[in-house]
Amino acid sequence: MARRISLTQYLVEQQREHGHIPAELRLLIEVVARACKTIAISVNKGALGEVLGSAGTENIQGEVQKKLDIIANEVLIEANEWGGHLAAMASEEMDSIHLVPNRYPQGEYLLLFDPLDGSSNIDVNVSIGTIFSVLRKVGHHRGISEQDFLQAGRAQAAAGYCIFGPQSMLVLTVGEGVAVFTLDREMGSWVLTADRVQVPADTREFAINMSNMRHWAAPMRRYVDECLAGQEGPRGKDFNMRWVASMVADVHRILTRGGIFMYPWDKREPDKPGKLRLLYEANPMSFIVEQAGGMATDGRQRILDIVPTTLHQRVSVMLGSRNEVERVTAYHREAG
Ligand code: AHG
Ligand code: MN
Ligand code: MN
């Protein structure tokens, strides 16, 4: 049997080879991975664990919270606040940042997460996940504020997601490529099952919520119209379409076999740059996709170069296979 490499061994060896994972960051990643195991167990219990359905509350973005949104958020906070590796946390499901309580030591890292991605899929038993992003506190000032979190995505020290599907998987980057771990439920451990993952530069598969088509901007319509025209159209090839409505699942498919994922700005809410959140969704996913040789833009610029101005900022997202993302970005730039 092939030798199994655990998450811990992977992190220790990465530190030895590249020096990218100081002990505090390793602890952070292991704590997040452990929290994801707890979330995976709740997800798998479903109705038996009374975790399905709505919590009857709304988050700051006006979205109705599911019970699992809140459970996953609490699991991540409880797991991370006492270890001494964090200065503060921010979550899609919390109005403002969560400071590490005074009774615990403070570390230098900032953890951001979308505790439960794909909430609309929880009750229908379709893949969902947890997305996380790690920043360093910059500067030596005392105290922590929202301002500390407003760093461009290229500053991320690590990013990852867990997908709870037929298998539970953890996908991680610390800036040296992308590694995939599969949860061995009997052993309770994350085992390395793919390393140095690469997104193919070309694809015949796109992912977008087509029901919003009539609200899109012209360059977005042009790109999708050309895909739909297939072999007879300007692209000269047929395209397939997929839309899981869980970003983790759509991104995971793209990491596995290529594709392009788009959630563009649209006219429904013209003042919002998009639906997805820059800090909890777009930044970590863009870091992973770039580390796998793919590309991620908001239609004009690289997502990882955007300097956020608010914690819950939204953004237009186009990511995945390089040549397709380049094309749709070029259409947007041409349109001015
Ligand atoms: P969340 O469940 O964290 O709110 O995120 C849902 C996001 C993302 O996962 C997915 O790609 C997208 O919303 C689906 O949106 P539509 O329902 O508009 O297709
Ligand atoms: Mn999400
Ligand atoms: Mn969410």
PDB file of N, CA and C in Angstrom, residues 220-277:
ATOM      1  N   MET A 220     -20.744  40.159 -21.014  1.00  0.00           N
ATOM      2  CA  MET A 220     -21.071  38.860 -20.409  1.00  0.00           C
ATOM      3  C   MET A 220     -21.977  38.057 -21.341  1.00  0.00           C
ATOM      4  N   ARG A 221     -22.961  38.746 -21.893  1.00  0.00           N
ATOM      5  CA  ARG A 221     -23.876  38.103 -22.851  1.00  0.00           C
ATOM      6  C   ARG A 221     -23.117  37.607 -24.070  1.00  0.00           C
ATOM      7  N   ARG A 222     -22.207  38.461 -24.543  1.00  0.00           N
ATOM      8  CA  ARG A 222     -21.434  38.088 -25.734  1.00  0.00           C
ATOM      9  C   ARG A 222     -20.675  36.784 -25.481  1.00  0.00           C
ATOM     10  N   TYR A 223     -19.990  36.714 -24.338  1.00  0.00           N
ATOM     11  CA  TYR A 223     -19.185  35.526 -24.044  1.00  0.00           C
ATOM     12  C   TYR A 223     -20.066  34.268 -24.018  1.00  0.00           C
ATOM     13  N   VAL A 224     -21.182  34.350 -23.298  1.00  0.00           N
ATOM     14  CA  VAL A 224     -22.022  33.151 -23.163  1.00  0.00           C
ATOM     15  C   VAL A 224     -22.743  32.832 -24.477  1.00  0.00           C
ATOM     16  N   ASP A 225     -23.204  33.863 -25.186  1.00  0.00           N
ATOM     17  CA  ASP A 225     -23.836  33.636 -26.504  1.00  0.00           C
ATOM     18  C   ASP A 225     -22.889  32.863 -27.425  1.00  0.00           C
ATOM     19  N   GLU A 226     -21.614  33.248 -27.398  1.00  0.00           N
ATOM     20  CA  GLU A 226     -20.641  32.576 -28.265  1.00  0.00           C
ATOM     21  C   GLU A 226     -20.425  31.116 -27.842  1.00  0.00           C
ATOM     22  N   CYS A 227     -20.458  30.871 -26.532  1.00  0.00           N
ATOM     23  CA  CYS A 227     -20.354  29.470 -26.070  1.00  0.00           C
ATOM     24  C   CYS A 227     -21.562  28.675 -26.540  1.00  0.00           C
ATOM     25  N   LEU A 228     -22.748  29.299 -26.418  1.00  0.00           N
ATOM     26  CA  LEU A 228     -23.984  28.593 -26.773  1.00  0.00           C
ATOM     27  C   LEU A 228     -24.081  28.327 -28.269  1.00  0.00           C
ATOM     28  N   ALA A 229     -23.424  29.168 -29.067  1.00  0.00           N
ATOM     29  CA  ALA A 229     -23.478  28.988 -30.527  1.00  0.00           C
ATOM     30  C   ALA A 229     -22.706  27.733 -30.952  1.00  0.00           C
ATOM     31  N   GLY A 230     -21.846  27.228 -30.069  1.00  0.00           N
ATOM     32  CA  GLY A 230     -21.199  25.935 -30.303  1.00  0.00           C
ATOM     33  C   GLY A 230     -20.345  25.873 -31.549  1.00  0.00           C
ATOM     34  N   GLN A 231     -20.301  24.672 -32.111  1.00  0.00           N
ATOM     35  CA  GLN A 231     -19.454  24.367 -33.272  1.00  0.00           C
ATOM     36  C   GLN A 231     -19.652  25.340 -34.433  1.00  0.00           C
ATOM     37  N   GLU A 232     -20.907  25.753 -34.669  1.00  0.00           N
ATOM     38  CA  GLU A 232     -21.213  26.634 -35.815  1.00  0.00           C
ATOM     39  C   GLU A 232     -20.869  28.092 -35.511  1.00  0.00           C
ATOM     40  N   GLY A 233     -20.673  28.417 -34.250  1.00  0.00           N
ATOM     41  CA  GLY A 233     -20.439  29.808 -33.856  1.00  0.00           C
ATOM     42  C   GLY A 233     -18.980  30.199 -33.950  1.00  0.00           C
ATOM     43  N   PRO A 234     -18.660  31.419 -33.467  1.00  0.00           N
ATOM     44  CA  PRO A 234     -17.294  31.939 -33.587  1.00  0.00           C
ATOM     45  C   PRO A 234     -16.258  31.123 -32.814  1.00  0.00           C
ATOM     46  N   ARG A 235     -16.691  30.367 -31.797  1.00  0.00           N
ATOM     47  CA  ARG A 235     -15.742  29.569 -31.023  1.00  0.00           C
ATOM     48  C   ARG A 235     -15.388  28.256 -31.716  1.00  0.00           C
ATOM     49  N   GLY A 236     -16.253  27.810 -32.603  1.00  0.00           N
ATOM     50  CA  GLY A 236     -15.984  26.590 -33.375  1.00  0.00           C
ATOM     51  C   GLY A 236     -15.946  25.318 -32.544  1.00  0.00           C
ATOM     52  N   LYS A 237     -16.554  25.345 -31.362  1.00  0.00           N
ATOM     53  CA  LYS A 237     -16.641  24.111 -30.560  1.00  0.00           C
ATOM     54  C   LYS A 237     -17.876  24.158 -29.669  1.00  0.00           C
ATOM     55  N   ASP A 238     -18.369  22.988 -29.321  1.00  0.00           N
ATOM     56  CA  ASP A 238     -19.544  22.903 -28.449  1.00  0.00           C
ATOM     57  C   ASP A 238     -19.124  23.023 -26.989  1.00  0.00           C
ATOM     58  N   PHE A 239     -19.955  23.702 -26.211  1.00  0.00           N
ATOM     59  CA  PHE A 239     -19.702  23.851 -24.768  1.00  0.00           C
ATOM     60  C   PHE A 239     -20.772  23.119 -23.959  1.00  0.00           C
ATOM     61  N   ASN A 240     -20.361  22.713 -22.767  1.00  0.00           N
ATOM     62  CA  ASN A 240     -21.267  22.094 -21.805  1.00  0.00           C
ATOM     63  C   ASN A 240     -21.469  23.101 -20.671  1.00  0.00           C
ATOM     64  N   MET A 241     -22.595  22.997 -19.962  1.00  0.00           N
ATOM     65  CA  MET A 241     -22.820  23.919 -18.851  1.00  0.00           C
ATOM     66  C   MET A 241     -23.099  23.174 -17.555  1.00  0.00           C
ATOM     67  N   ARG A 242     -22.572  23.693 -16.428  1.00  0.00           N
ATOM     68  CA  ARG A 242     -22.838  23.141 -15.099  1.00  0.00           C
ATOM     69  C   ARG A 242     -23.068  24.291 -14.146  1.00  0.00           C
ATOM     70  N   TRP A 243     -23.988  24.148 -13.196  1.00  0.00           N
ATOM     71  CA  TRP A 243     -24.180  25.160 -12.159  1.00  0.00           C
ATOM     72  C   TRP A 243     -24.708  24.470 -10.919  1.00  0.00           C
ATOM     73  N   VAL A 244     -23.836  24.269  -9.922  1.00  0.00           N
ATOM     74  CA  VAL A 244     -24.257  23.568  -8.700  1.00  0.00           C
ATOM     75  C   VAL A 244     -24.943  24.529  -7.738  1.00  0.00           C
ATOM     76  N   ALA A 245     -24.574  25.829  -7.817  1.00  0.00           N
ATOM     77  CA  ALA A 245     -25.058  26.845  -6.860  1.00  0.00           C
ATOM     78  C   ALA A 245     -24.401  26.706  -5.490  1.00  0.00           C
ATOM     79  N   SER A 246     -23.306  25.957  -5.426  1.00  0.00           N
ATOM     80  CA  SER A 246     -22.372  26.010  -4.291  1.00  0.00           C
ATOM     81  C   SER A 246     -21.035  26.350  -4.932  1.00  0.00           C
ATOM     82  N   MET A 247     -20.498  27.509  -4.617  1.00  0.00           N
ATOM     83  CA  MET A 247     -19.228  27.898  -5.247  1.00  0.00           C
ATOM     84  C   MET A 247     -18.145  26.842  -5.004  1.00  0.00           C
ATOM     85  N   VAL A 248     -18.110  26.277  -3.800  1.00  0.00           N
ATOM     86  CA  VAL A 248     -17.092  25.254  -3.525  1.00  0.00           C
ATOM     87  C   VAL A 248     -17.175  24.103  -4.514  1.00  0.00           C
ATOM     88  N   ALA A 249     -18.383  23.663  -4.816  1.00  0.00           N
ATOM     89  CA  ALA A 249     -18.537  22.511  -5.715  1.00  0.00           C
ATOM     90  C   ALA A 249     -18.174  22.886  -7.145  1.00  0.00           C
ATOM     91  N   ASP A 250     -18.581  24.081  -7.570  1.00  0.00           N
ATOM     92  CA  ASP A 250     -18.233  24.513  -8.929  1.00  0.00           C
ATOM     93  C   ASP A 250     -16.722  24.718  -9.059  1.00  0.00           C
ATOM     94  N   VAL A 251     -16.098  25.314  -8.041  1.00  0.00           N
ATOM     95  CA  VAL A 251     -14.645  25.517  -8.106  1.00  0.00           C
ATOM     96  C   VAL A 251     -13.919  24.167  -8.029  1.00  0.00           C
ATOM     97  N   HIS A 252     -14.449  23.274  -7.227  1.00  0.00           N
ATOM     98  CA  HIS A 252     -13.781  21.968  -7.105  1.00  0.00           C
ATOM     99  C   HIS A 252     -13.798  21.197  -8.436  1.00  0.00           C
ATOM    100  N   ARG A 253     -14.913  21.300  -9.134  1.00  0.00           N
ATOM    101  CA  ARG A 253     -14.975  20.663 -10.460  1.00  0.00           C
ATOM    102  C   ARG A 253     -13.937  21.282 -11.402  1.00  0.00           C
ATOM    103  N   ILE A 254     -13.825  22.601 -11.339  1.00  0.00           N
ATOM    104  CA  ILE A 254     -12.875  23.301 -12.215  1.00  0.00           C
ATOM    105  C   ILE A 254     -11.433  22.921 -11.870  1.00  0.00           C
ATOM    106  N   LEU A 255     -11.141  22.765 -10.581  1.00  0.00           N
ATOM    107  CA  LEU A 255      -9.789  22.335 -10.193  1.00  0.00           C
ATOM    108  C   LEU A 255      -9.513  20.925 -10.697  1.00  0.00           C
ATOM    109  N   THR A 256     -10.554  20.129 -10.757  1.00  0.00           N
ATOM    110  CA  THR A 256     -10.389  18.723 -11.124  1.00  0.00           C
ATOM    111  C   THR A 256     -10.294  18.522 -12.635  1.00  0.00           C
ATOM    112  N   ARG A 257     -11.162  19.240 -13.409  1.00  0.00           N
ATOM    113  CA  ARG A 257     -11.142  18.968 -14.851  1.00  0.00           C
ATOM    114  C   ARG A 257     -11.209  20.222 -15.712  1.00  0.00           C
ATOM    115  N   GLY A 258     -11.051  21.396 -15.094  1.00  0.00           N
ATOM    116  CA  GLY A 258     -11.090  22.645 -15.852  1.00  0.00           C
ATOM    117  C   GLY A 258     -12.493  23.197 -15.954  1.00  0.00           C
ATOM    118  N   GLY A 259     -12.583  24.425 -16.497  1.00  0.00           N
ATOM    119  CA  GLY A 259     -13.875  25.084 -16.627  1.00  0.00           C
ATOM    120  C   GLY A 259     -13.745  26.540 -16.245  1.00  0.00           C
ATOM    121  N   ILE A 260     -14.836  27.282 -16.479  1.00  0.00           N
ATOM    122  CA  ILE A 260     -14.845  28.682 -16.053  1.00  0.00           C
ATOM    123  C   ILE A 260     -16.093  28.915 -15.227  1.00  0.00           C
ATOM    124  N   PHE A 261     -15.925  29.626 -14.122  1.00  0.00           N
ATOM    125  CA  PHE A 261     -17.016  29.959 -13.200  1.00  0.00           C
ATOM    126  C   PHE A 261     -17.219  31.463 -13.252  1.00  0.00           C
ATOM    127  N   MET A 262     -18.472  31.890 -13.397  1.00  0.00           N
ATOM    128  CA  MET A 262     -18.736  33.329 -13.449  1.00  0.00           C
ATOM    129  C   MET A 262     -19.937  33.700 -12.601  1.00  0.00           C
ATOM    130  N   TYR A 263     -19.771  34.672 -11.739  1.00  0.00           N
ATOM    131  CA  TYR A 263     -20.916  35.325 -11.099  1.00  0.00           C
ATOM    132  C   TYR A 263     -20.720  36.817 -11.306  1.00  0.00           C
ATOM    133  N   PRO A 264     -21.230  37.325 -12.453  1.00  0.00           N
ATOM    134  CA  PRO A 264     -20.944  38.709 -12.826  1.00  0.00           C
ATOM    135  C   PRO A 264     -21.891  39.719 -12.157  1.00  0.00           C
ATOM    136  N   TRP A 265     -21.497  40.961 -12.241  1.00  0.00           N
ATOM    137  CA  TRP A 265     -22.407  42.083 -11.915  1.00  0.00           C
ATOM    138  C   TRP A 265     -23.645  41.910 -12.778  1.00  0.00           C
ATOM    139  N   ASP A 266     -24.801  42.320 -12.257  1.00  0.00           N
ATOM    140  CA  ASP A 266     -25.969  42.392 -13.141  1.00  0.00           C
ATOM    141  C   ASP A 266     -26.912  43.516 -12.713  1.00  0.00           C
ATOM    142  N   LYS A 267     -27.894  43.782 -13.575  1.00  0.00           N
ATOM    143  CA  LYS A 267     -28.731  44.982 -13.406  1.00  0.00           C
ATOM    144  C   LYS A 267     -29.767  44.866 -12.300  1.00  0.00           C
ATOM    145  N   ARG A 268     -29.877  43.665 -11.686  1.00  0.00           N
ATOM    146  CA  ARG A 268     -30.884  43.550 -10.628  1.00  0.00           C
ATOM    147  C   ARG A 268     -30.588  44.505  -9.487  1.00  0.00           C
ATOM    148  N   GLU A 269     -29.316  44.550  -9.113  1.00  0.00           N
ATOM    149  CA  GLU A 269     -28.889  45.476  -8.054  1.00  0.00           C
ATOM    150  C   GLU A 269     -27.671  46.222  -8.577  1.00  0.00           C
ATOM    151  N   PRO A 270     -27.906  47.243  -9.429  1.00  0.00           N
ATOM    152  CA  PRO A 270     -26.801  47.881 -10.159  1.00  0.00           C
ATOM    153  C   PRO A 270     -25.727  48.479  -9.257  1.00  0.00           C
ATOM    154  N   ASP A 271     -26.092  48.812  -8.034  1.00  0.00           N
ATOM    155  CA  ASP A 271     -25.099  49.441  -7.147  1.00  0.00           C
ATOM    156  C   ASP A 271     -24.166  48.435  -6.485  1.00  0.00           C
ATOM    157  N   LYS A 272     -24.526  47.154  -6.565  1.00  0.00           N
ATOM    158  CA  LYS A 272     -23.648  46.127  -5.983  1.00  0.00           C
ATOM    159  C   LYS A 272     -22.739  45.586  -7.069  1.00  0.00           C
ATOM    160  N   PRO A 273     -21.436  45.457  -6.777  1.00  0.00           N
ATOM    161  CA  PRO A 273     -20.515  44.965  -7.815  1.00  0.00           C
ATOM    162  C   PRO A 273     -20.744  43.510  -8.189  1.00  0.00           C
ATOM    163  N   GLY A 274     -21.471  42.761  -7.377  1.00  0.00           N
ATOM    164  CA  GLY A 274     -21.730  41.353  -7.681  1.00  0.00           C
ATOM    165  C   GLY A 274     -22.430  40.722  -6.507  1.00  0.00           C
ATOM    166  N   LYS A 275     -22.578  39.408  -6.539  1.00  0.00           N
ATOM    167  CA  LYS A 275     -23.226  38.727  -5.422  1.00  0.00           C
ATOM    168  C   LYS A 275     -22.203  38.212  -4.407  1.00  0.00           C
ATOM    169  N   LEU A 276     -21.097  37.707  -4.934  1.00  0.00           N
ATOM    170  CA  LEU A 276     -20.154  37.000  -4.058  1.00  0.00           C
ATOM    171  C   LEU A 276     -19.302  37.982  -3.252  1.00  0.00           C
ATOM    172  N   ARG A 277     -18.832  37.504  -2.116  1.00  0.00           N
ATOM    173  CA  ARG A 277     -18.090  38.356  -1.200  1.00  0.00           C
ATOM    174  C   ARG A 277     -16.591  38.260  -1.449  1.00  0.00           C
TER     175      ARG A 277
END
